[in-house]
Amino acid sequence: MHPFPHHYRTVASATQDGLVQLGTESAPTLETSAPPEFGGPPGYWSPETLLVGAIADCYILTFRAVARASRLEWRNLAVEVEGVLDRVEGVTRFVRFTLKPRLEITAGASDTLARTVLEKAKRGCLVTNSLNAECTVEPTVLLPESASASPMS
């Protein structure tokens, strides 16, 4: 890892109408637009969906690091994230994010350790740590022996 502080840069460009071109070094350019809720066309990433996607992505990458350090053996992790945008005191902003990770662990892996790692990933996610909206995690751990889901309370 590089020493702190880290710097991240993007460039966005657009004309009066149409899509926004969003780019960064060494990555493909994204075409974005306002979401349909704000009158944009369907089928494009928007600033809102990019933010919610960044939360899901960061959570998984943080989980990987914590799982590796904790020696948790797992098969698959899928994370659904819902962001709620609302008006608060005359300002439109995200007020809540709900993460719903669904983790499949390997046979013999500890359910307790899996839940601990899922919670540590939430605490370590730098994207959610940078937001002022409420952020909750509602994980499910899938045990291979029974293939049943056990939601975390």
Coordinates of C-alpha atoms in Angstrom, one line a residue:
M1 CA 0.0 0.0 0.0
H2 CA 1.2 3.5 -0.8
P3 CA 1.6 6.0 2.1
F4 CA -1.2 8.4 3.0
P5 CA -2.6 10.7 1.8
H6 CA -3.9 9.1 -1.4
H7 CA -5.2 11.3 -4.2
Y8 CA -7.9 10.2 -6.7
R9 CA -8.7 12.2 -9.8
T10 CA -11.5 12.1 -12.3
V11 CA -12.5 14.3 -15.2
A12 CA -16.0 14.8 -16.4
S13 CA -17.0 16.6 -19.6
A14 CA -20.3 17.2 -21.4
T15 CA -22.0 19.4 -24.0
Q16 CA -25.3 21.3 -23.4
D17 CA -27.3 18.1 -24.0
G18 CA -26.5 14.4 -23.9
L19 CA -24.3 12.1 -21.8
V20 CA -21.5 13.0 -19.5
Q21 CA -18.1 11.4 -20.2
L22 CA -16.5 10.4 -16.9
G23 CA -12.9 9.3 -16.9
T24 CA -9.8 8.6 -14.9
E25 CA -6.3 7.4 -15.6
S26 CA -6.0 3.8 -16.8
A27 CA -9.7 3.0 -16.8
P28 CA -12.4 3.0 -19.5
T29 CA -14.5 6.1 -19.9
L30 CA -18.1 5.9 -18.5
E31 CA -21.1 7.5 -20.1
T32 CA -23.4 8.8 -17.4
S33 CA -26.6 10.7 -17.2
A34 CA -29.2 11.9 -14.7
P35 CA -31.2 9.0 -13.4
P36 CA -34.8 8.5 -14.7
E37 CA -36.1 9.9 -11.3
F38 CA -34.6 13.3 -12.4
G39 CA -35.7 13.0 -16.1
G40 CA -32.7 11.2 -17.5
P41 CA -32.9 8.2 -19.8
P42 CA -32.8 4.7 -18.4
G43 CA -29.9 2.4 -19.0
Y44 CA -27.0 4.7 -17.8
W45 CA -25.0 5.0 -14.7
S46 CA -25.9 8.2 -12.8
P47 CA -24.1 10.0 -9.9
E48 CA -26.6 8.4 -7.6
T49 CA -26.1 4.8 -8.9
L50 CA -22.3 5.3 -9.0
L51 CA -22.3 6.3 -5.3
V52 CA -24.5 3.3 -4.3
G53 CA -22.3 1.1 -6.5
A54 CA -19.1 2.5 -4.9
I55 CA -20.5 1.4 -1.5
A56 CA -21.1 -2.2 -2.7
D57 CA -17.7 -2.4 -4.4
C58 CA -15.8 -0.9 -1.4
Y59 CA -17.6 -3.2 1.0
I60 CA -16.6 -6.3 -1.0
L61 CA -13.0 -5.2 -1.3
T62 CA -12.8 -4.4 2.4
F63 CA -14.4 -7.8 3.2
R64 CA -11.8 -9.6 1.1
A65 CA -9.0 -7.9 3.1
V66 CA -10.6 -8.6 6.4
A67 CA -11.5 -12.2 5.5
R68 CA -7.9 -12.8 4.4
A69 CA -6.5 -11.4 7.6
S70 CA -9.0 -13.4 9.6
R71 CA -8.3 -16.6 7.6
L72 CA -12.0 -17.0 6.8
E73 CA -12.6 -19.4 4.0
W74 CA -15.6 -18.4 1.8
R75 CA -17.0 -19.1 -1.7
N76 CA -19.0 -16.1 -2.8
L77 CA -20.2 -12.7 -1.6
A78 CA -23.0 -10.7 -3.3
V79 CA -24.0 -7.3 -1.8
E80 CA -27.2 -5.5 -2.6
V81 CA -27.2 -1.9 -1.6
E82 CA -30.2 0.4 -1.4
G83 CA -29.6 4.2 -1.1
V84 CA -32.5 6.4 0.0
L85 CA -32.5 9.9 -1.4
D86 CA -34.8 12.4 0.4
R87 CA -35.3 16.1 1.2
V88 CA -34.1 17.1 4.6
E89 CA -34.4 20.7 5.7
G90 CA -34.7 21.8 2.1
V91 CA -31.7 19.9 0.9
T92 CA -31.8 16.8 -1.3
R93 CA -29.4 14.2 0.0
F94 CA -28.9 10.5 0.7
V95 CA -30.3 9.8 4.2
R96 CA -29.8 6.0 4.4
F97 CA -27.9 3.2 2.9
T98 CA -28.8 -0.4 3.6
L99 CA -26.2 -3.1 2.7
K100 CA -27.5 -6.7 2.3
P101 CA -24.4 -8.9 1.9
R102 CA -25.1 -12.6 1.2
L103 CA -22.1 -14.6 2.0
E104 CA -21.5 -18.3 1.2
I105 CA -18.8 -19.8 3.4
T106 CA -17.0 -23.1 2.8
A107 CA -17.7 -26.3 4.7
G108 CA -16.0 -26.1 8.1
A109 CA -15.8 -22.3 8.1
S110 CA -17.1 -20.7 11.3
D111 CA -20.5 -18.9 11.0
T112 CA -19.4 -16.7 14.0
L113 CA -16.2 -15.7 12.3
A114 CA -18.1 -15.0 9.1
R115 CA -20.5 -12.7 10.9
T116 CA -17.6 -10.9 12.6
V117 CA -15.8 -10.4 9.3
L118 CA -19.0 -9.0 7.7
E119 CA -19.3 -6.5 10.5
K120 CA -15.6 -5.5 10.4
A121 CA -16.0 -4.9 6.7
K122 CA -18.8 -2.4 7.4
R123 CA -16.6 -0.6 10.0
G124 CA -13.6 -0.6 7.6
C125 CA -15.4 0.5 4.4
L126 CA -13.8 3.9 3.6
V127 CA -16.7 5.0 1.3
T128 CA -19.4 4.5 4.0
N129 CA -17.0 6.0 6.6
S130 CA -16.9 9.1 4.4
L131 CA -20.7 9.6 4.2
N132 CA -23.0 11.3 6.7
A133 CA -26.0 9.2 5.9
E134 CA -27.1 6.3 8.2
C135 CA -25.6 3.0 7.0
T136 CA -26.8 -0.4 8.2
V137 CA -25.8 -4.0 7.3
E138 CA -28.3 -6.8 7.1
P139 CA -26.2 -9.9 6.3
T140 CA -27.1 -13.4 5.4
V141 CA -24.6 -16.3 5.9
L142 CA -25.1 -19.4 3.8
L143 CA -23.8 -22.6 5.4
P144 CA -22.9 -25.2 2.8
E145 CA -23.8 -28.2 5.0
S146 CA -27.4 -27.1 5.3
A147 CA -27.6 -24.6 2.4
S148 CA -29.9 -22.6 4.6
A149 CA -29.7 -18.9 5.2
S150 CA -29.2 -17.4 8.6
P151 CA -29.8 -13.7 8.8
M152 CA -27.7 -11.8 11.3
S153 CA -29.7 -10.3 14.2

